PDB file of C-alpha atoms in Angstrom:
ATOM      1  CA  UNK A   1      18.605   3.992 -14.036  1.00  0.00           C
ATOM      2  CA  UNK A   2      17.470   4.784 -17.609  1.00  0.00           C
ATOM      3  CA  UNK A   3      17.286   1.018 -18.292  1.00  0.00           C
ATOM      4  CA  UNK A   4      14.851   0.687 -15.820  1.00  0.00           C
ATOM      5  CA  UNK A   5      13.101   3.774 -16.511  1.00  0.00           C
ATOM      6  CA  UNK A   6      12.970   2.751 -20.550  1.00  0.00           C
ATOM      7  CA  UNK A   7      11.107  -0.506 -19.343  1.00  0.00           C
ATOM      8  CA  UNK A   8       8.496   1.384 -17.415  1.00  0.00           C
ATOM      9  CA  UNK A   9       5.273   2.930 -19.767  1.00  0.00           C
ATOM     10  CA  UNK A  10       5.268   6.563 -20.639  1.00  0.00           C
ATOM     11  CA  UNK A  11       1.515   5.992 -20.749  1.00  0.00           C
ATOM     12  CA  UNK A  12       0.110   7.488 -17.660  1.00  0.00           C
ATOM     13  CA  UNK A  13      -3.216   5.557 -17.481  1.00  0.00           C
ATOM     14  CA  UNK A  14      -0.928   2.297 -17.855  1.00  0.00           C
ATOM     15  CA  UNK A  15       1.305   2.970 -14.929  1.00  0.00           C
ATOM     16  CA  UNK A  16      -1.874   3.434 -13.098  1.00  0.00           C
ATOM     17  CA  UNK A  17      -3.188  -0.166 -13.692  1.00  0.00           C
ATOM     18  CA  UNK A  18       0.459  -1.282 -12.993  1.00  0.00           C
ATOM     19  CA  UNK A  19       0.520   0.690  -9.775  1.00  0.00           C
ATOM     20  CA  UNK A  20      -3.124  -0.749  -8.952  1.00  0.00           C
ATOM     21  CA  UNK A  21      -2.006  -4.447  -9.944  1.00  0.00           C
ATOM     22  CA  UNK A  22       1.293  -3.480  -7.609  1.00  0.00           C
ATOM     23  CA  UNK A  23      -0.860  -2.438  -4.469  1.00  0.00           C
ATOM     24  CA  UNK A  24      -3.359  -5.171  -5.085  1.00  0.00           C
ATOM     25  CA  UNK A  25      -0.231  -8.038  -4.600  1.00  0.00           C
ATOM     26  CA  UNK A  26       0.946  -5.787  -1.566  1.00  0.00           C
ATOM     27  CA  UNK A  27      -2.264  -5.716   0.259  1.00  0.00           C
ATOM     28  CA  UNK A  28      -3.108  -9.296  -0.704  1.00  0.00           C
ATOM     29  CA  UNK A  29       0.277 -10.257   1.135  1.00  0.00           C
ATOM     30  CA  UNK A  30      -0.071  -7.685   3.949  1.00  0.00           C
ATOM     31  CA  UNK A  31      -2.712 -10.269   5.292  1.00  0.00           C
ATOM     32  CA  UNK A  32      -0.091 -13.101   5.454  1.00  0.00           C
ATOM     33  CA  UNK A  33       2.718 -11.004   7.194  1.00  0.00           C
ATOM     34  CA  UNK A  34       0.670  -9.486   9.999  1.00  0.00           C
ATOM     35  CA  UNK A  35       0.326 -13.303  11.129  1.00  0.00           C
ATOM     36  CA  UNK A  36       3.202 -12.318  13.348  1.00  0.00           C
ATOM     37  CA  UNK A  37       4.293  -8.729  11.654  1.00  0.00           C
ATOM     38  CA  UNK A  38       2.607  -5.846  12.753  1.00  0.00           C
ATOM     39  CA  UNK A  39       2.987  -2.949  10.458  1.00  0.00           C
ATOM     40  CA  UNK A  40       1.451  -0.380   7.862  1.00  0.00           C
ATOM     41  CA  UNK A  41       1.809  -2.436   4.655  1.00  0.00           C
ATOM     42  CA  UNK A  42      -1.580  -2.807   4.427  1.00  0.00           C
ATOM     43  CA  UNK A  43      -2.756   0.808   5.173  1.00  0.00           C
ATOM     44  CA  UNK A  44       0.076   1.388   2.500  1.00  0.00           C
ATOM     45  CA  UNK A  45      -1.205  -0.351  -0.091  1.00  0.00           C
ATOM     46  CA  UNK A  46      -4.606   1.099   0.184  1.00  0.00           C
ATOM     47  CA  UNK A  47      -3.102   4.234   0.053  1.00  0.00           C
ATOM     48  CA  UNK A  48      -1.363   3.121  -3.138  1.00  0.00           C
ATOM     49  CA  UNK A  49      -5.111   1.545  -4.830  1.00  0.00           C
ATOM     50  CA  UNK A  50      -6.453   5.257  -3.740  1.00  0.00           C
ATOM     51  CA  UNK A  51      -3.458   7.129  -5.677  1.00  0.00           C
ATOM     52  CA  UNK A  52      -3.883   5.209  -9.118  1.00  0.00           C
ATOM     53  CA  UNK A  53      -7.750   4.901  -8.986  1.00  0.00           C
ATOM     54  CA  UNK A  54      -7.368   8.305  -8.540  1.00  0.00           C
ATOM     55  CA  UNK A  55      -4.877   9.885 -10.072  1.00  0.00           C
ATOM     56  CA  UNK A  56      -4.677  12.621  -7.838  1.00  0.00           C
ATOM     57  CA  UNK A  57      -0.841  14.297  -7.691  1.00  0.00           C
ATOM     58  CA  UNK A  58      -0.753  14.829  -4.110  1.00  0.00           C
ATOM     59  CA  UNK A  59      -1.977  11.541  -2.970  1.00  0.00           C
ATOM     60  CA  UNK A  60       0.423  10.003  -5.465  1.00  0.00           C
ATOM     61  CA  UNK A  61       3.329  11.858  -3.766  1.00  0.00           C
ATOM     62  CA  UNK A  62       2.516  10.840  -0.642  1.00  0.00           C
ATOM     63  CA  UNK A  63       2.743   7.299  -1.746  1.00  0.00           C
ATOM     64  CA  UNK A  64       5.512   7.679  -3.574  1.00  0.00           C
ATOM     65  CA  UNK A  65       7.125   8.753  -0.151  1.00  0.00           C
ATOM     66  CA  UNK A  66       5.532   6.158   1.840  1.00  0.00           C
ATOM     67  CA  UNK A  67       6.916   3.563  -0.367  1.00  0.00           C
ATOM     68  CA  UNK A  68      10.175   4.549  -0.008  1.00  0.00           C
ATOM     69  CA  UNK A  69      10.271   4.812   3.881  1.00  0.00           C
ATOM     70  CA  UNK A  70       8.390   1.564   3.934  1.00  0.00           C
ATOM     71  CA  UNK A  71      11.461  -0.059   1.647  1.00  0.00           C
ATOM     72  CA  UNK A  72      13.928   0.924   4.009  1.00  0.00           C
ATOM     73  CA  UNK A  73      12.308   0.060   7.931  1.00  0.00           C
ATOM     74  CA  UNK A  74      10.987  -3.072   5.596  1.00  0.00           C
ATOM     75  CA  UNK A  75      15.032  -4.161   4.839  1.00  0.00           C
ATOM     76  CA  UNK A  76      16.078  -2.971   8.218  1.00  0.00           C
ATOM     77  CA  UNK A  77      12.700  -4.992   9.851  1.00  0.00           C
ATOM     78  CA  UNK A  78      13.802  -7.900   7.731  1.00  0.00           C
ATOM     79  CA  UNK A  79      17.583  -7.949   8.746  1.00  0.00           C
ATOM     80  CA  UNK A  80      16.764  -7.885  12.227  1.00  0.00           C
ATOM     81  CA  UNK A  81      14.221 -10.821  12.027  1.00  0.00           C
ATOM     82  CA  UNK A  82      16.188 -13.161  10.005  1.00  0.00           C
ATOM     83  CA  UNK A  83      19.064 -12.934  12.564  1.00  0.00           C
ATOM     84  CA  UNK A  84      16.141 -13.847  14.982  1.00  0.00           C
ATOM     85  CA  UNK A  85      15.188 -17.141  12.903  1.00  0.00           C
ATOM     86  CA  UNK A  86      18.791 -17.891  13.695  1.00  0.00           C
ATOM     87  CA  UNK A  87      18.738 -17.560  17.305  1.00  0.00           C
ATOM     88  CA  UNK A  88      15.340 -19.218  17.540  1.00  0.00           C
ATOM     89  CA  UNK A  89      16.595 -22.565  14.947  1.00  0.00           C
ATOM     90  CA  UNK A  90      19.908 -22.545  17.364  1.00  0.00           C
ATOM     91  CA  UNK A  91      17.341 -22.660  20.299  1.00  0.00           C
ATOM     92  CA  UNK A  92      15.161 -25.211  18.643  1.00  0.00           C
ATOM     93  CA  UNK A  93      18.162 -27.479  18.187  1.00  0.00           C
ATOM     94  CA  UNK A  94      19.549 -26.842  21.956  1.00  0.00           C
ATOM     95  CA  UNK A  95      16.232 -27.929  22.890  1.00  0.00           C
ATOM     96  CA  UNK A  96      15.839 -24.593  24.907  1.00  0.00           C
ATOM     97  CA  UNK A  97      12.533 -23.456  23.275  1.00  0.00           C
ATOM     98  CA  UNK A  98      10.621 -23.158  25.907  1.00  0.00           C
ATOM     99  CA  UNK A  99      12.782 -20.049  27.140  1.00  0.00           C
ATOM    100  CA  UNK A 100      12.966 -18.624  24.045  1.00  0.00           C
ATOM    101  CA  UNK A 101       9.734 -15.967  23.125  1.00  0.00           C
ATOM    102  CA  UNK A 102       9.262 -16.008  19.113  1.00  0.00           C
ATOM    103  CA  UNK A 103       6.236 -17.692  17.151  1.00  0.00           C
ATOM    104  CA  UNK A 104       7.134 -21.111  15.827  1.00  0.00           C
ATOM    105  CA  UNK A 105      10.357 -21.079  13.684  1.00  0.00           C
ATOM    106  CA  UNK A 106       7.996 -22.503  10.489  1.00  0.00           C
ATOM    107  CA  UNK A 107       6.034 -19.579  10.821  1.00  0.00           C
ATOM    108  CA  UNK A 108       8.661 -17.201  11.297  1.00  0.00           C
ATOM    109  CA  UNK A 109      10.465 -18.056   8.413  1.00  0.00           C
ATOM    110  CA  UNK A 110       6.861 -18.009   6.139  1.00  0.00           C
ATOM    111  CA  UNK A 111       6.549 -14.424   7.342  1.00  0.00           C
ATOM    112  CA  UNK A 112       9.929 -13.432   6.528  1.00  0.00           C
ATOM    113  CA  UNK A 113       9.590 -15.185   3.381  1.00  0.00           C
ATOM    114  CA  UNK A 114       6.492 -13.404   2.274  1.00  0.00           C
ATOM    115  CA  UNK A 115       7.690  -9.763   3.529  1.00  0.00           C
ATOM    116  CA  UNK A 116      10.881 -10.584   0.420  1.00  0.00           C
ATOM    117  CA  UNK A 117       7.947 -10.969  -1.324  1.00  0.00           C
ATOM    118  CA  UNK A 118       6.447  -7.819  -0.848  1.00  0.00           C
ATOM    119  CA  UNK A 119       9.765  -6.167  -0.597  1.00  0.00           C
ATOM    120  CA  UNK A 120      10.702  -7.295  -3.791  1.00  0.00           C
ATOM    121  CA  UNK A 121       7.220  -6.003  -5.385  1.00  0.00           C
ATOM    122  CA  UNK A 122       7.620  -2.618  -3.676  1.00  0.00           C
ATOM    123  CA  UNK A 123      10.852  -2.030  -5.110  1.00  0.00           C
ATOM    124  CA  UNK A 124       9.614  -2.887  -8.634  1.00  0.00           C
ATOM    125  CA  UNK A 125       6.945  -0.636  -8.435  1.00  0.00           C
ATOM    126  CA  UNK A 126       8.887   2.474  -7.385  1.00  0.00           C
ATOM    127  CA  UNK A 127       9.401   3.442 -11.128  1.00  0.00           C
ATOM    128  CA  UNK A 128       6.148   3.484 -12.039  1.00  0.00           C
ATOM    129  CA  UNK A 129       4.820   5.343  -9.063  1.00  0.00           C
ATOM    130  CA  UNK A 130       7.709   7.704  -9.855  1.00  0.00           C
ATOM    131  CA  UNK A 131       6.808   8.008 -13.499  1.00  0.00           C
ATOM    132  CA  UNK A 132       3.060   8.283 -12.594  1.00  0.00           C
ATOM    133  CA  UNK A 133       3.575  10.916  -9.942  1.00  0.00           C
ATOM    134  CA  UNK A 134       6.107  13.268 -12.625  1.00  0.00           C
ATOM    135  CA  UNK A 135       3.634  12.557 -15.620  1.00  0.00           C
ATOM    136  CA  UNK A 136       0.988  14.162 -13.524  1.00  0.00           C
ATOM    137  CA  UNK A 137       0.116  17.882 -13.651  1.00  0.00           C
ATOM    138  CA  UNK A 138      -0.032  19.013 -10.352  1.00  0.00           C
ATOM    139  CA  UNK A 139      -1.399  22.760 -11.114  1.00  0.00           C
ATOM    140  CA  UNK A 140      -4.687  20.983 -12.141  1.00  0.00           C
ATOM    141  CA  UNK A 141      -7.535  22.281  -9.197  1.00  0.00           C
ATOM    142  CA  UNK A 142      -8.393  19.148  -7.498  1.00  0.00           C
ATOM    143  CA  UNK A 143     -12.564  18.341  -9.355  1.00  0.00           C
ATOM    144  CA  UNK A 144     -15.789  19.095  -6.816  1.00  0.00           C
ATOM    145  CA  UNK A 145     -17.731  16.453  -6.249  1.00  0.00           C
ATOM    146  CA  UNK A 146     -21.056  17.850  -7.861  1.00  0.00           C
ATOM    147  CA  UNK A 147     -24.776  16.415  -7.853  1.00  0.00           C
ATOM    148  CA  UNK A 148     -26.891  16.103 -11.564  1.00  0.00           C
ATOM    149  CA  UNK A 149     -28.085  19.802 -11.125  1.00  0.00           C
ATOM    150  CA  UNK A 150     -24.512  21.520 -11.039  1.00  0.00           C
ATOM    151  CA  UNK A 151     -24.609  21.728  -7.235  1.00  0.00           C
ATOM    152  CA  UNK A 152     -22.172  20.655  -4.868  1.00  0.00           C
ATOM    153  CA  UNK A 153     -22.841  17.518  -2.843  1.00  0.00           C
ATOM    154  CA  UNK A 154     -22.577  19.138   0.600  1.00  0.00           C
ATOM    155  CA  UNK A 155     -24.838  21.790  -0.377  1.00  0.00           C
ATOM    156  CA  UNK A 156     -28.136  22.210   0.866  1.00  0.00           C
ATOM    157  CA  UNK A 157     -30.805  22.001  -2.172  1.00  0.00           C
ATOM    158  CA  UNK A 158     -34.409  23.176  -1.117  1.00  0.00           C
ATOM    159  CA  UNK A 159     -35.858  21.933  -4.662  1.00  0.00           C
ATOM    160  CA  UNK A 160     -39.161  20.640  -4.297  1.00  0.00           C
ATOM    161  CA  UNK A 161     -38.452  16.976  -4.991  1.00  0.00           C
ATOM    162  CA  UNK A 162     -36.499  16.758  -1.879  1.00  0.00           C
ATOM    163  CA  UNK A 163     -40.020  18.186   0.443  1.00  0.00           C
ATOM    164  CA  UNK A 164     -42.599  16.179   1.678  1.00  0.00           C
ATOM    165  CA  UNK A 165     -45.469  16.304  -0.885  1.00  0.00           C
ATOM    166  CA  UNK A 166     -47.922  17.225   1.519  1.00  0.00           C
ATOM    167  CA  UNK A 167     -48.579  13.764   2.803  1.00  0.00           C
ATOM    168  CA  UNK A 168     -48.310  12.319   6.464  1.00  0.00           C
ATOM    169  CA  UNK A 169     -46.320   9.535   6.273  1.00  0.00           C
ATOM    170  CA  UNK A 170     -44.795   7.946   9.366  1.00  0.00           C
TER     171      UNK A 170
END
C-alpha cells in the first residue's frame, strides 16, 4: 500500500485535477455502458467532478464511499454478465437465439468491455480520492455564497438600484 500511496501527489490541488481527469473518463464511458447497463456510474462521476471542483470534505467523503460500493456491485455486476456472454455465445452457436433474451452478443461483450474500463479507472483513482479527502481539513465552516455588497445571496436587499426608478415600464 505505501507503494501506491508514494506514487500518488501529496499536493492537494493536484489530486484534485487527477480526481477531475478520473471522473471526466468515468462519465465519458458511463454513456457507452448504459447502452445496455443501467446504473449510477454516471450520477457517480458527477458527484466525483463536484468533489474536486470543489474541494469540499464532506462531498469528497461521500465519493470516496460511493466509489468504493460502486467497485464492488461493479465486479459482482461484471461477474454475473460475463457468465451471461457465455450462455448467450453457447446459444448463438446452438442456433437457439431466438429464445434466448440478451442484447446482441457484439454488444454485450462492448459493454462488458468498457465497464473493465471504467472499473479499472475507478480503482486507480481510489488513492487519490483517499489522499484528497485526508489532506482536507474538515473543521473548515463550509464559505456563504455572498453578493459584491457583503450580503448573502438569498437575502433580500431593498437598495435602491434594485426599485423601479419611478418609470412605467411594461
Amino acid at each position: 500500500m505505501e507503494a501506491v500511496m508514494g506514487m500518488v501527489p501529496e499536493d492537494p490541488e493536484a489530486l484534485a485535477v487527477w480526481l477531475g481527469r478520473f471522473t471526466s473518463m468515468q462519465f465519458g464511458i458511463s454513456f457507452f455502458t448504459s447502452i445496455t447497463r443501467t446504473d449510477n456510474n454516471g450520477a457517480l462521476a458527477l458527484l466525483g467532478l463536484y468533489a474536486s471542483f470543489g474541494k469540499r470534505c464532506e462531498a469528497t467523503k461521500l465519493y470516496f464511499v460511493f466509489l468504493l460500493l460502486s467497485c464492488v456491485t461493479d465486479f459482482i455486476w461484471m461477474y454475473i454478465y460475463g457468465n451471461q456472454i457465455s450462455g448467450a455465445e453457447m446459444q448463438e452457436a446452438q442456433n437457439e437465439w431466438e429464445d434466448y433474451a440478451f442484447p446482441p452478443v457484439g454488444t454485450a461483450k462492448f459493454v462488458l468491455g468498457m465497464s473493465i474500463i471504467q472499473f479499472m479507472i475507478k480503482i486507480v483513482s481510489i488513492p487519490f480520492t483517499y489522499k484528497l479527502f485526508s489532506s482536507m481539513d474538515s473543521s473548515l465552516p463550509i464559505p456563504q455564497a455572498t453578493s459584491a455588497r457583503g450580503y448573502g445571496v438569498a437575502s433580500y436587499q431593498s437598495d435602491a438600484s434594485y426599485q423601479n426608478s419611478g418609470k412605467d415600464e411594461l
